[in-house]
Each structure stands twice: as C-alpha cells, then as structure tokens.
mmCIF file of C-alpha atoms and ligand atoms in Angstrom:
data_model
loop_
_atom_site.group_PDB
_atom_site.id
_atom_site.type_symbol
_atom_site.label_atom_id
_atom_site.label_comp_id
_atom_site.label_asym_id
_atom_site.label_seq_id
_atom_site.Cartn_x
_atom_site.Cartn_y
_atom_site.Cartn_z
ATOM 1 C CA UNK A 81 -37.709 -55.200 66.895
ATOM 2 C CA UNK A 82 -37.129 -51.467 67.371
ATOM 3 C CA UNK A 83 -39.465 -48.671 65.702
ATOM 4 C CA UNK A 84 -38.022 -47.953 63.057
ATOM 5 C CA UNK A 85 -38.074 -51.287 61.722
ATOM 6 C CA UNK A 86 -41.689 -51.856 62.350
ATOM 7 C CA UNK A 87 -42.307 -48.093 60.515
ATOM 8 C CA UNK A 88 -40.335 -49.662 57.700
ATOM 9 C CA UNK A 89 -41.973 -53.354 57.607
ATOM 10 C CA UNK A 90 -45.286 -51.017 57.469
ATOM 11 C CA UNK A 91 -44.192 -49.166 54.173
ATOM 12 C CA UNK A 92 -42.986 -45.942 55.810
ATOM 13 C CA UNK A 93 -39.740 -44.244 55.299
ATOM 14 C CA UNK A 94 -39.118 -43.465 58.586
ATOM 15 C CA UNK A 95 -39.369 -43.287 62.562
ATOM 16 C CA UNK A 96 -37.333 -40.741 64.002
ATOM 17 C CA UNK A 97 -36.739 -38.253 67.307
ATOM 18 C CA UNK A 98 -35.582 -34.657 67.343
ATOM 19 C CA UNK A 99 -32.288 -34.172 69.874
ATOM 20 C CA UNK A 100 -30.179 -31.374 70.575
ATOM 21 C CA UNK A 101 -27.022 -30.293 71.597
ATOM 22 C CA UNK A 102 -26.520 -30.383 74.960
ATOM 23 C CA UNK A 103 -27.627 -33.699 74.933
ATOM 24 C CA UNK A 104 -25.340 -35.589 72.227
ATOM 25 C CA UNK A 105 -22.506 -35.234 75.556
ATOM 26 C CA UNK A 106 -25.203 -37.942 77.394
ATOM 27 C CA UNK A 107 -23.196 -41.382 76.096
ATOM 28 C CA UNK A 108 -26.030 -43.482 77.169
ATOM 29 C CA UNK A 109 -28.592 -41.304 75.544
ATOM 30 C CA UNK A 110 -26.709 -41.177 72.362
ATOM 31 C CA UNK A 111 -26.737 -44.513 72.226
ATOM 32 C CA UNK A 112 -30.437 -44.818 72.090
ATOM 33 C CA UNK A 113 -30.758 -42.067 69.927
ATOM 34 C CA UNK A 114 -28.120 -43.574 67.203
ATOM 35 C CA UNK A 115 -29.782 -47.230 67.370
ATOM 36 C CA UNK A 116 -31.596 -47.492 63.435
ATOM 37 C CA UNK A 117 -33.708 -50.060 64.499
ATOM 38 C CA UNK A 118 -35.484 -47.921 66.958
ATOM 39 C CA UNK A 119 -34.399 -44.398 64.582
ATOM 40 C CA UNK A 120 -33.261 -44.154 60.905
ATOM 41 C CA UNK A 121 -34.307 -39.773 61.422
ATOM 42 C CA UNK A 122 -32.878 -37.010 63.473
ATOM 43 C CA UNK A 123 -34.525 -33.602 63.820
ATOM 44 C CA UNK A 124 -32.675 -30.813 65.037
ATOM 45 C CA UNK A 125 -34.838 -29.620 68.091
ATOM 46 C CA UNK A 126 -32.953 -25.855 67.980
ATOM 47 C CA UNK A 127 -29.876 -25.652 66.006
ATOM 48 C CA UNK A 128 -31.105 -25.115 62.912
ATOM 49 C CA UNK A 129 -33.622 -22.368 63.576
ATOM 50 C CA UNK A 130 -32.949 -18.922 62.917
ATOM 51 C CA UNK A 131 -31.563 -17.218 65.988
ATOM 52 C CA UNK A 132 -28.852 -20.360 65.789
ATOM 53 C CA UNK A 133 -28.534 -19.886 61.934
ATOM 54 C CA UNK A 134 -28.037 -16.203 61.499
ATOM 55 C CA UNK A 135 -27.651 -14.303 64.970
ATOM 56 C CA UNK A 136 -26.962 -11.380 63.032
ATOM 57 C CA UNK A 137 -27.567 -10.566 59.490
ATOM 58 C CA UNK A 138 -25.621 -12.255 57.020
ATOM 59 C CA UNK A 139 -23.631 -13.903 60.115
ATOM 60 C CA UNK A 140 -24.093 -17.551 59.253
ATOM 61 C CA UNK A 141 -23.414 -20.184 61.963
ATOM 62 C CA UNK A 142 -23.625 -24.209 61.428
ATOM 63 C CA UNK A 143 -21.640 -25.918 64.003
ATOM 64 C CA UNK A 144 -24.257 -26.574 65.967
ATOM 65 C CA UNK A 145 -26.327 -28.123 63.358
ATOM 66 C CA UNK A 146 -23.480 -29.212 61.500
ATOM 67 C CA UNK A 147 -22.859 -31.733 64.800
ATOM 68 C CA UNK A 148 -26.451 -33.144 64.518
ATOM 69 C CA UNK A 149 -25.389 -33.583 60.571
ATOM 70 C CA UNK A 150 -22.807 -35.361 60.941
ATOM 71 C CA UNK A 151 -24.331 -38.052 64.078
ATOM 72 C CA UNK A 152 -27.059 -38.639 61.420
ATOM 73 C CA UNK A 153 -24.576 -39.236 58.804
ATOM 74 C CA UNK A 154 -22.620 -41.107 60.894
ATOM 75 C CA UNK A 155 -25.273 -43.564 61.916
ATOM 76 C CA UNK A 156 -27.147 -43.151 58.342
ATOM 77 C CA UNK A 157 -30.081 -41.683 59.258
ATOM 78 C CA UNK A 158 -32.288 -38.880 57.401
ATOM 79 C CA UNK A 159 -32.335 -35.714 58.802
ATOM 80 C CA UNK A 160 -35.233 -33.277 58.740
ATOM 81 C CA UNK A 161 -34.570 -29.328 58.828
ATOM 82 C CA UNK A 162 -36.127 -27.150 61.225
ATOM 83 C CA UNK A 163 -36.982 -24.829 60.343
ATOM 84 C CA UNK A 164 -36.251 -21.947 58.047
ATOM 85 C CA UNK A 165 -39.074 -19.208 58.849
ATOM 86 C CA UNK A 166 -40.736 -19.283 61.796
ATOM 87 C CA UNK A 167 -42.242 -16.249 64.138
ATOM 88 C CA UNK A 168 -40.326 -17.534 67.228
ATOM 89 C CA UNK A 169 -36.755 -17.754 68.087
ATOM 90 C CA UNK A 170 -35.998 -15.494 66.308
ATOM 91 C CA UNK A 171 -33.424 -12.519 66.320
ATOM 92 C CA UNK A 172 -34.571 -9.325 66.805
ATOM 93 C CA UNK A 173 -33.075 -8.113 64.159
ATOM 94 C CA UNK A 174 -35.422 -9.860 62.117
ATOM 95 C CA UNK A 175 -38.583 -8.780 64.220
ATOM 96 C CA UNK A 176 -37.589 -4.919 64.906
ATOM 97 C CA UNK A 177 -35.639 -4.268 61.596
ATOM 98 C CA UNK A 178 -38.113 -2.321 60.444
ATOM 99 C CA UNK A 179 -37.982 -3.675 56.829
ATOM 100 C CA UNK A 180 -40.167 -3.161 54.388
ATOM 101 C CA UNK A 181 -41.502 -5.750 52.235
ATOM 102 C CA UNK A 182 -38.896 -5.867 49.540
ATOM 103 C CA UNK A 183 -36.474 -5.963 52.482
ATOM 104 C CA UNK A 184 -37.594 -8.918 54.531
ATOM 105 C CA UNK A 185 -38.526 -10.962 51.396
ATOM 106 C CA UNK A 186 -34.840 -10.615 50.343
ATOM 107 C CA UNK A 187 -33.891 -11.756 53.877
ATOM 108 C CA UNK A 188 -36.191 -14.827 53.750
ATOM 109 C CA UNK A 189 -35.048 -15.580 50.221
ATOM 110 C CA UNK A 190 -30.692 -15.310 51.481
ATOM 111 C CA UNK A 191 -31.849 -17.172 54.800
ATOM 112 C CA UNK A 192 -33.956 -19.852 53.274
ATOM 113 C CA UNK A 193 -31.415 -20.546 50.335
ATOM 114 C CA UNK A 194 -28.155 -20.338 52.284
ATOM 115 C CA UNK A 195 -29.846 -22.825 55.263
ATOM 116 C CA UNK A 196 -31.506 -24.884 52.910
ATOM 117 C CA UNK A 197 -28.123 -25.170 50.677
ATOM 118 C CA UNK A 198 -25.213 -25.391 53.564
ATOM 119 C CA UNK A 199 -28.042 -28.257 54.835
ATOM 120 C CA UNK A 200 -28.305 -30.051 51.448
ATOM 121 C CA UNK A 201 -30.189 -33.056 50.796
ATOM 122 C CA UNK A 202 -32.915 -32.982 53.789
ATOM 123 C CA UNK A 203 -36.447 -32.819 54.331
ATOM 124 C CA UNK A 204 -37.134 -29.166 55.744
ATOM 125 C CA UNK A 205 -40.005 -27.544 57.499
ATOM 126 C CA UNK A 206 -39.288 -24.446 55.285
ATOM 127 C CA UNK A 207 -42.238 -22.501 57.067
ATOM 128 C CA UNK A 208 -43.323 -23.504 61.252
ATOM 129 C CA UNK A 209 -46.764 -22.610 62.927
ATOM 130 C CA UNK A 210 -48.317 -20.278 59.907
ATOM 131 C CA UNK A 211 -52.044 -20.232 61.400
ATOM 132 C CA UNK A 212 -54.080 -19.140 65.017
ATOM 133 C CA UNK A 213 -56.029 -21.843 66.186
ATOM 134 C CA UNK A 214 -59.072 -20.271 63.938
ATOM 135 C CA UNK A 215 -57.292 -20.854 60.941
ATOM 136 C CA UNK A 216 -56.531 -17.115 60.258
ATOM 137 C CA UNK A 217 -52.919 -16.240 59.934
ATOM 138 C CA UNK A 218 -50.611 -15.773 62.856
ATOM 139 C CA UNK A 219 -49.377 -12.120 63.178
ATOM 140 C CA UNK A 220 -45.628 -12.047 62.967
ATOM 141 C CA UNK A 221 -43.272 -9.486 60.740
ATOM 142 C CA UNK A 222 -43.687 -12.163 58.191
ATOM 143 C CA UNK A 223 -47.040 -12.016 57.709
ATOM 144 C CA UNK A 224 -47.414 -7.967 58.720
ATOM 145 C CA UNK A 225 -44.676 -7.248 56.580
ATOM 146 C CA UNK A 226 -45.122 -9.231 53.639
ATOM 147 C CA UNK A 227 -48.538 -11.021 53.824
ATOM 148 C CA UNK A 228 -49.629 -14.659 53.236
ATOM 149 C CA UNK A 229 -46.872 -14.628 49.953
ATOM 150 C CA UNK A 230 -44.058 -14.579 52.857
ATOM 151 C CA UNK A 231 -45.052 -18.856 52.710
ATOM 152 C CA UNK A 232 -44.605 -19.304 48.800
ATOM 153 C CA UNK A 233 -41.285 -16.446 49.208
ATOM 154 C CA UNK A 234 -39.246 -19.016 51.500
ATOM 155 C CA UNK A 235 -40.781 -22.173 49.557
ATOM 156 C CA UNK A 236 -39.431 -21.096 46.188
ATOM 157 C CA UNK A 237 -36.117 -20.240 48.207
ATOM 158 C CA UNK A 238 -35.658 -23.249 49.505
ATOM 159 C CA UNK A 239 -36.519 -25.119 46.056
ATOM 160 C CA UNK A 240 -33.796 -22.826 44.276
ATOM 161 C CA UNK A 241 -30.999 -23.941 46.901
ATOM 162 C CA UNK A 242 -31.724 -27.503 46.941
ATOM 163 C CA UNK A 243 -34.091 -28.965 44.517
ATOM 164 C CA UNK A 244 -34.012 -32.449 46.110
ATOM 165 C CA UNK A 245 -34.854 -31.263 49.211
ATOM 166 C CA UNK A 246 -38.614 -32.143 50.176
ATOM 167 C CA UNK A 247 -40.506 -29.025 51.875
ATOM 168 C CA UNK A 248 -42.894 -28.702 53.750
ATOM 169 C CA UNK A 249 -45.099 -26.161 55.870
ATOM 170 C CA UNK A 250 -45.293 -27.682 59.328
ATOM 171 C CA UNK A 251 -47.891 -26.535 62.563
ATOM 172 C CA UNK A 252 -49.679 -27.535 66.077
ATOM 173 C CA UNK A 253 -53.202 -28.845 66.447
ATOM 174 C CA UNK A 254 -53.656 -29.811 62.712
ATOM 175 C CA UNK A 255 -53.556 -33.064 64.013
ATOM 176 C CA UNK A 256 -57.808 -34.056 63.768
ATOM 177 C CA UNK A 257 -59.929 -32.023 61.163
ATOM 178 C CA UNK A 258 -61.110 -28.388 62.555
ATOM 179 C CA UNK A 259 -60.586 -24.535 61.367
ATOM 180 C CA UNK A 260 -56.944 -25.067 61.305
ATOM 181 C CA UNK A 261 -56.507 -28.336 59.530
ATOM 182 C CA UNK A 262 -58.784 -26.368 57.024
ATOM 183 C CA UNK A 263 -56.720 -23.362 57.050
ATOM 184 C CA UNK A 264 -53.532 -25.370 55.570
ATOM 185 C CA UNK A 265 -55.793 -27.457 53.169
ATOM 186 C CA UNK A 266 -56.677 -24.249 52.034
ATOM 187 C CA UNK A 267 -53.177 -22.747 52.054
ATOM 188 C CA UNK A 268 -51.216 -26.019 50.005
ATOM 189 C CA UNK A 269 -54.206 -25.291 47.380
ATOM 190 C CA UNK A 270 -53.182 -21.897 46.974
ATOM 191 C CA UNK A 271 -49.218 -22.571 46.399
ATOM 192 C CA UNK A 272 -50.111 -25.481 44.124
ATOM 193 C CA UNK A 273 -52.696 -22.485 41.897
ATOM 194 C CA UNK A 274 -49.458 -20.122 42.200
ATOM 195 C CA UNK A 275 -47.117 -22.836 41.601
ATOM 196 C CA UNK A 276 -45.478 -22.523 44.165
ATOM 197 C CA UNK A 277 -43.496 -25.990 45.015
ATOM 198 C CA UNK A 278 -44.781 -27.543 48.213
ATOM 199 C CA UNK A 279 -44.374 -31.468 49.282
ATOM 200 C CA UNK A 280 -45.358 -31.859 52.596
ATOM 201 C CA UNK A 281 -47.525 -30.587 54.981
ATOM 202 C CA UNK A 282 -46.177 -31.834 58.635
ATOM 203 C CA UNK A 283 -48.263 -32.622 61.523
ATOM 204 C CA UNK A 284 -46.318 -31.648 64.851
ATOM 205 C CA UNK A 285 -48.556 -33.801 67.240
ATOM 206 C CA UNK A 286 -47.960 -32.023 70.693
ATOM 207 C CA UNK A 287 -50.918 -34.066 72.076
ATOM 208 C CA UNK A 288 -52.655 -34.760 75.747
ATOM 209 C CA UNK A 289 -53.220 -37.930 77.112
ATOM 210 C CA UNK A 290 -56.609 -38.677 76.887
ATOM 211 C CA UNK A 291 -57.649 -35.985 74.351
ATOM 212 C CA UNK A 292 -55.969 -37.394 71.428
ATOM 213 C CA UNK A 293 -58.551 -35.938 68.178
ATOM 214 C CA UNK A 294 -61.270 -38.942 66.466
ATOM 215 C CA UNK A 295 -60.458 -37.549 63.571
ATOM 216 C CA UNK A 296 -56.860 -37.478 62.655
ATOM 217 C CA UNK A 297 -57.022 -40.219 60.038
ATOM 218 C CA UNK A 298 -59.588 -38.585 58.271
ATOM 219 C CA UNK A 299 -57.559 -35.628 58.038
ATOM 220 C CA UNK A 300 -54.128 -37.065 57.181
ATOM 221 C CA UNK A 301 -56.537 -38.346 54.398
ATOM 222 C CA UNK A 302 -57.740 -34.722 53.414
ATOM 223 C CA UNK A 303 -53.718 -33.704 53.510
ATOM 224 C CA UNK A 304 -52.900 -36.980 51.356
ATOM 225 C CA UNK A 305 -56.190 -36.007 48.925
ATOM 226 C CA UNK A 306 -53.853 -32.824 47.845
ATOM 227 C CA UNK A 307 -51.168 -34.939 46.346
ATOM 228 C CA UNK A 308 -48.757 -33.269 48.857
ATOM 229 C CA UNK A 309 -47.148 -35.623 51.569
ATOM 230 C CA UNK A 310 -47.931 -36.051 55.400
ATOM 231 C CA UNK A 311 -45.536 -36.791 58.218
ATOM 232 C CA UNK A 312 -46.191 -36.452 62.078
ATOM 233 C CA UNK A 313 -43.133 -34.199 62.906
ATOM 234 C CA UNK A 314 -43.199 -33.481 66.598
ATOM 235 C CA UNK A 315 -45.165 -36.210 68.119
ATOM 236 C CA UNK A 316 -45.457 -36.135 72.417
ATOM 237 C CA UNK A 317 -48.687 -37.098 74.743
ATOM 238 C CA UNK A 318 -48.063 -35.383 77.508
ATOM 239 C CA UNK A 319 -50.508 -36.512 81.075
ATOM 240 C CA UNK A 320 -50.747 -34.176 84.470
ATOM 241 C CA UNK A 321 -48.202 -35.633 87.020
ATOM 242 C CA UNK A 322 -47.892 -37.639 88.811
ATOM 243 C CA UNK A 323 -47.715 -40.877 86.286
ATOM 244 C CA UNK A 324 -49.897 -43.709 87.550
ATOM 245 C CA UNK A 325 -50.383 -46.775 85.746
ATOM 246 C CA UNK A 326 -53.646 -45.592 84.281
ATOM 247 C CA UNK A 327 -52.401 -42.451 82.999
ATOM 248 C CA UNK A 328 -49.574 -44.841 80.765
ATOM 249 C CA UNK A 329 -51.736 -47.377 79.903
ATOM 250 C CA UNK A 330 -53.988 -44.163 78.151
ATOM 251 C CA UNK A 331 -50.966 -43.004 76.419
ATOM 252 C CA UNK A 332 -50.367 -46.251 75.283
ATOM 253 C CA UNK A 333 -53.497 -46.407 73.926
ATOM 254 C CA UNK A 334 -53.319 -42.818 72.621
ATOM 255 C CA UNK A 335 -49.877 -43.312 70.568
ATOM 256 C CA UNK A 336 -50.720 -46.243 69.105
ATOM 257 C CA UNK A 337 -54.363 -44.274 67.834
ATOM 258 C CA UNK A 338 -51.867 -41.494 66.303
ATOM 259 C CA UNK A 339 -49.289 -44.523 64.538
ATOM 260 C CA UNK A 340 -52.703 -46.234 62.900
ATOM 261 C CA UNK A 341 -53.945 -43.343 61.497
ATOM 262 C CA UNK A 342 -50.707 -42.927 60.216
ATOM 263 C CA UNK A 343 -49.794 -46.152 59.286
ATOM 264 C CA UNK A 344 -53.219 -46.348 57.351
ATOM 265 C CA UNK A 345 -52.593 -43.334 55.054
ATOM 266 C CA UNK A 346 -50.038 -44.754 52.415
ATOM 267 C CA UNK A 347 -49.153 -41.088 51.590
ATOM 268 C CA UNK A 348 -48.266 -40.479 55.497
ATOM 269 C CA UNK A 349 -44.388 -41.120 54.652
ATOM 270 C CA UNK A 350 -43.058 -41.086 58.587
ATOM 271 C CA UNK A 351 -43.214 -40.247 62.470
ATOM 272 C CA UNK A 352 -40.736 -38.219 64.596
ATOM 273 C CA UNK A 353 -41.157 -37.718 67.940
ATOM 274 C CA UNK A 354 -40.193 -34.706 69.744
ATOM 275 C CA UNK A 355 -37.285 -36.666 71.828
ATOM 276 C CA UNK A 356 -37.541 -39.868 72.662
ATOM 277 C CA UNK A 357 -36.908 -39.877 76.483
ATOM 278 C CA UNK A 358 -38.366 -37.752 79.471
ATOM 279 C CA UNK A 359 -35.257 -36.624 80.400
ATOM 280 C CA UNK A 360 -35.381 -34.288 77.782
ATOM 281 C CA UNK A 361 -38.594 -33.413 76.597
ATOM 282 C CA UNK A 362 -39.214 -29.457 76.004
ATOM 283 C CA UNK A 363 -42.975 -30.027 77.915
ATOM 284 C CA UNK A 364 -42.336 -29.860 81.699
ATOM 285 C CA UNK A 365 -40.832 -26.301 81.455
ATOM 286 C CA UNK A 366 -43.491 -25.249 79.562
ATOM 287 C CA UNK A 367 -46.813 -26.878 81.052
ATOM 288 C CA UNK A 368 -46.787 -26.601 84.500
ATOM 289 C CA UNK A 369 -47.362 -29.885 86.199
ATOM 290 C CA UNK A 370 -47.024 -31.616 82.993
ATOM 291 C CA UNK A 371 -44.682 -34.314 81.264
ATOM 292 C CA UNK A 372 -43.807 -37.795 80.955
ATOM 293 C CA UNK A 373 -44.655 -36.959 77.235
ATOM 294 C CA UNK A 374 -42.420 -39.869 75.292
ATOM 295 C CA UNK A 375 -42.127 -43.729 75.026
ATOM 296 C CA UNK A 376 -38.779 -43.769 77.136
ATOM 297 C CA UNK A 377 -38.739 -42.382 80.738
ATOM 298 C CA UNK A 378 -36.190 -40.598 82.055
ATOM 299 C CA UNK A 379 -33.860 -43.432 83.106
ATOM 300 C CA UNK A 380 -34.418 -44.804 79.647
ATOM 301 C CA UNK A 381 -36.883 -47.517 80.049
ATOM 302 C CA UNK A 382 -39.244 -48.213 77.795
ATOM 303 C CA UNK A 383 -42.889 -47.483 78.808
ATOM 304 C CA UNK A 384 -46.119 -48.640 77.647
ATOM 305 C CA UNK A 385 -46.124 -45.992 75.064
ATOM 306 C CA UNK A 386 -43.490 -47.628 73.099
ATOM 307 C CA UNK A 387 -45.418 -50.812 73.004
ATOM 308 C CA UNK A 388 -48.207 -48.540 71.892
ATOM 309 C CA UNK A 389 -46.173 -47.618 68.874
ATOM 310 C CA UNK A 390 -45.399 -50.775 67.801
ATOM 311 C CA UNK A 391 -49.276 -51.736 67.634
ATOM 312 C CA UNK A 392 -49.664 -48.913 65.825
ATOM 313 C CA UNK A 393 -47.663 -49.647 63.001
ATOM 314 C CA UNK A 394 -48.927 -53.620 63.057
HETATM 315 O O1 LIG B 104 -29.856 -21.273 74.107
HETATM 316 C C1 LIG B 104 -30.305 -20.673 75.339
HETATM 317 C C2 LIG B 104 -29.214 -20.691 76.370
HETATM 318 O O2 LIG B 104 -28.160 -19.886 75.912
HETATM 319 C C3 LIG B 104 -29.791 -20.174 77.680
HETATM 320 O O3 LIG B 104 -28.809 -20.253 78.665
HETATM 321 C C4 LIG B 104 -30.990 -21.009 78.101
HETATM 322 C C5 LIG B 104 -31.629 -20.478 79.387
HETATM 323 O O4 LIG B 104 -33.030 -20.494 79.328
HETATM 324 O O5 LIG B 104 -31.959 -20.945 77.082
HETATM 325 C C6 LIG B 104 -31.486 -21.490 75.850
HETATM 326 O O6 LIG B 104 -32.505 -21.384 74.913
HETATM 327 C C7 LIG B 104 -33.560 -22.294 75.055
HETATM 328 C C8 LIG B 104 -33.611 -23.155 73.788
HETATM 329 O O7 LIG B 104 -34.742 -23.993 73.825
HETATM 330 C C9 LIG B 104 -32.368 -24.013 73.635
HETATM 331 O O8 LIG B 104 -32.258 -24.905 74.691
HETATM 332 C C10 LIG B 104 -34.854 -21.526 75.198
HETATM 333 O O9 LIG B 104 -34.866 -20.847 76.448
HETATM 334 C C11 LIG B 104 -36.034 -22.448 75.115
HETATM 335 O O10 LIG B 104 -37.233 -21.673 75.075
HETATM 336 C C12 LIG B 104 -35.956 -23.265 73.848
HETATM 337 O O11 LIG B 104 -37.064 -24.131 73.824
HETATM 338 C C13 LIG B 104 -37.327 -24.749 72.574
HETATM 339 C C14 LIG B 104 -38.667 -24.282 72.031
HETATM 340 O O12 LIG B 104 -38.943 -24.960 70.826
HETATM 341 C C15 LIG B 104 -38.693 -22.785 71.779
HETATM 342 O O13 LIG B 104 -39.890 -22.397 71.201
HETATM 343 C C16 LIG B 104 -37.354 -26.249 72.798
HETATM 344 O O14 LIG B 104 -36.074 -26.703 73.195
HETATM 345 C C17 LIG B 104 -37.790 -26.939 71.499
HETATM 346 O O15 LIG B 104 -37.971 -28.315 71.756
HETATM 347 C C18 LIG B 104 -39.107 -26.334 71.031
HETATM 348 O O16 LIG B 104 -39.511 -26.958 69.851
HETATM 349 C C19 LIG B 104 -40.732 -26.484 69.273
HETATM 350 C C20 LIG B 104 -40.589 -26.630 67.776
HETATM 351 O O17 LIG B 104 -39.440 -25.964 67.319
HETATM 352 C C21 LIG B 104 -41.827 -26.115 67.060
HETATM 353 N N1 LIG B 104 -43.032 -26.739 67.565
HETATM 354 C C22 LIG B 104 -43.193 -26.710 69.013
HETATM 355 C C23 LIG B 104 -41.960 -27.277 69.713
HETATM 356 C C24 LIG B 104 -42.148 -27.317 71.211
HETATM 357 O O18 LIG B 104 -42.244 -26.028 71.742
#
C-alpha cells in the first residue's frame, strides 16, 4: 500500500525521507521519492542548514532549499526544516567571529527568523544535537558564547517569524531512555518554566542493526508525558558489510521495533527516514565498512526492511 498510507491508516501525520540536491537530477529516484503513498514529507538533508543558508553574514541563499520546496509542494507533501542552529556545518564566520554574547544572540535571532520566515509554514528542527552522550551540553560557540539560553534565543526566533510553524529541538541516541534522553526531558521542562515555545522534541534514529534500544517506547512515552510532540526524524539501521540474509532479516525486525513504538505513542505524530535508498545514504562515508542503512537498496528494490515498516505501523 505504500508507507505513508499505512503511517496514515495508523493515525500519524506522516512518513517521510530527507533528499538532497544532487540527487533530485536521478529521474528514477525522484520518482520514488515523489510517490505519497510511500512519502507525504521531505526533509532537506543539507540545504537548509546554515553554511547553505547564510555563507556569509547577512548573505542569504535559498535556491537550494527553495528546489526541495517547491518538489514537496509540487507533489503535496510536508516539509520539515533542518535545521536553524546547529554546531556543525557551519561557517566559520559563525564559529571564529569572536562575538560576544549580545552579538551571536542577535545572529541566531536574524538567522532563525529570516530561515524560519523565507521557509514559512514547516515543521523545523530550530536547534540539532544540543547534548554529549552524558547529557551535559555540547561545547560549541553557542553554548560557550551564550550558554544553555542560546536553545530558548533561536526558539522564540523562530516562533516570531512563523507562528504556525511547529519547532522542535532535535538529537542522536535519544532514541531508548539513558543520560541523554534525560538531558532533553530536562531541557523541554525548562523552556516550558521560561516560556519559551517548544512543540517537538525529534528523535533522529541513526541506529545499528542488532542494537536497536528496549526502551524506546517507554521513552517516546516520557517525551509525549511533557505535552510536547515526538517524531523520529532521521531514522537508518545501518549493519557491517557485507549484507547477508541474516543481517536484513535483523533490520527487518529492528525497523519494525522502532515503527511500534512509534505507532503506539498517539502523541508520536510521524517517521522520516534519513533517505530512503542505499544509493544515497550519508552512512558508508562515515562508518567505515558500514551501510545498507534504508528499506530500498541501491538499485531501488525494496528490502525486508520496508516490509518491516509496514508491520510496524499494523
Ligand atoms: O557541499 C560540499 C561540496 O561542495 C564538496 O565538493 C563535497 C566534497 O566533500 O562536500 C560537500 O559537502 C558535503 C555535504 O554533506 C553536502 O553533500 C559534506 O562534505 C558532507 O560532510 C555533508 O554530509 C552531511 C552531514 O550531515 C554533515 O554533518 C550529510 O549529507 C547529511 O546527511 C548529514 O545529516 C546529518 C543531520 O543533518 C543531523 N544528524 C546526523 C545526520 C547524519 O550525519
């Protein structure tokens, strides 16, 4: 029936895939990618960051993500902005300005409300990848510069520029309960006691075959139990190469564990995966030895993943 249409038939708004650029010249991979019943949400995988937003300060460019825009209106699908502030990808202008506080919270603030406004009408990951893995915050010239109030800065930005626009605060391995999950239950109660607006917190889900966390349902529930939304924004399960039939019959078994958790949490609103198809997936030139992270393959067939999905959502 296609994945998006099972996401739907389970009550949530959307299954999606993040793309880029280079790829929207790939006719047959377009094709796939503009299908609603498999994707009714795009995700910008690069062009809307900040080094492709505003190489230079003040310098605004959208073309790029203007392109990805205009496929998902095209095809109407939602669209989810990524991301506003993050500590990577990044120009250095931004990391060795030198600004002081005042400074760099007036460049979040004309960043976040001129992205957020050219962009109008998404869902955004206003702030990516806030927290080390032991819950304490991630050094960057945000967080040097400013402190933990650089979050709540680009969050009441990003509300001024677009009030419809849902926001959230988006990272890596919150994905089962732990020291990090805790760190951003921690964090949404803070903006909601500063009132500070927050909807979402999203749940990137770069996972490993075979290790996928017992306990993610329980902590999509402790997200949900904040009144804030979840989504599972960058979802992969990447296995050591070679594949063998074991290895995909794991990830089978390992998406569809990530979709029911999902798919059990009424608040959990939708899934994107981070590309749909090998061919393109950001993991093999990153993790040595490492890929065949999505449900297509790189000649776009369908592997048992996919089916995996689909149980998930049943
Ligand atoms: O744009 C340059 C191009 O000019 C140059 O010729 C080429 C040569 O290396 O590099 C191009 O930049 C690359 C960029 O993707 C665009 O293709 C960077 O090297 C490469 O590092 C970058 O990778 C992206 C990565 O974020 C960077 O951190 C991946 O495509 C993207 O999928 C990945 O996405 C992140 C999310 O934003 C946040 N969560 C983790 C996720 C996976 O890393």
């Amino acid at each position: 029936a296609g994945l998006a249409v099972v996401a739907k038939a389970a009550g949530k708004l959307y299954f999606g895939s993040a793309t880029d650029n280079p790829e929207l010249s790939d006719a047959p991979y377009v094709a796939i990618l503009s299908d609603t019943k498999e994707f009714n949400q795009i995700t910008p995988g690069n062009s809307m960051k900040w080094d492709a937003t505003e190489p230079s300060r003040g310098t605004f460019r959208f073309a790029n993500g203007d392109a990805i825009v205009d496929l998902a209106k095209n095809n109407g699908q939602l669209l989810r902005g990524h991301t506003c502030v993050w500590h990577s990808q990044l120009p250095s202008w931004v990391t060795n300005g030198g600004f002081n506080n005042a400074t760099l919270q007036s460049i979040i603030q004309t960043h976040c409300s001129t992205v957020v406004d050219h962009y109008k009408g998404q869902i955004w990951d206003v702030v990516n990848e806030p927290f080390n893995e032991d819950g304490t915050w991630r050094t960057s010239v945000f967080y040097n510069t400013i402190g933990p109030e650089y979050v709540a800065v680009a969050l009441r930005a990003a509300r001024a520029a677009d009030p419809n626009a849902k926001l959230y605060v988006n990272d890596y391995n919150i994905d089962g309960t732990g020291a990090k999950s805790t760190a951003m239950v921690n964090l949404v109660k803070s903006l909601q006691a500063q009132g500070a607006p927050i909807d979402g917190v999203g749940i990137q889900g770069h996972l490993i075959v075979g290790q996928v966390p017992t306990t993610i349902q329980a902590n999509i529930e402790q997200f949900a139990a904040l009144g804030v939304e979840v989504a599972i924004t960058e979802l992969d399960i990447r296995m050591t190469l070679p594949v063998t039939d074991a290895l995909l019959q794991q990830q089978k078994r390992d998406y569809q564990t990530v979709i029911a958790a999902c798919n059990a949490v009424p608040k959990c609103v939708g899934v994107t995966i981070w590309d749909y198809t090998d061919k393109y997936s950001w993991v093999p030139s990153v993790f040595n030895g490492q890929g065949a992270a999505l449900p297509w393959d790189a000649n776009f067939n369908k592997k048992p993943a996919y089916d995996g999905i689909v149980a998930g959502f049943a």
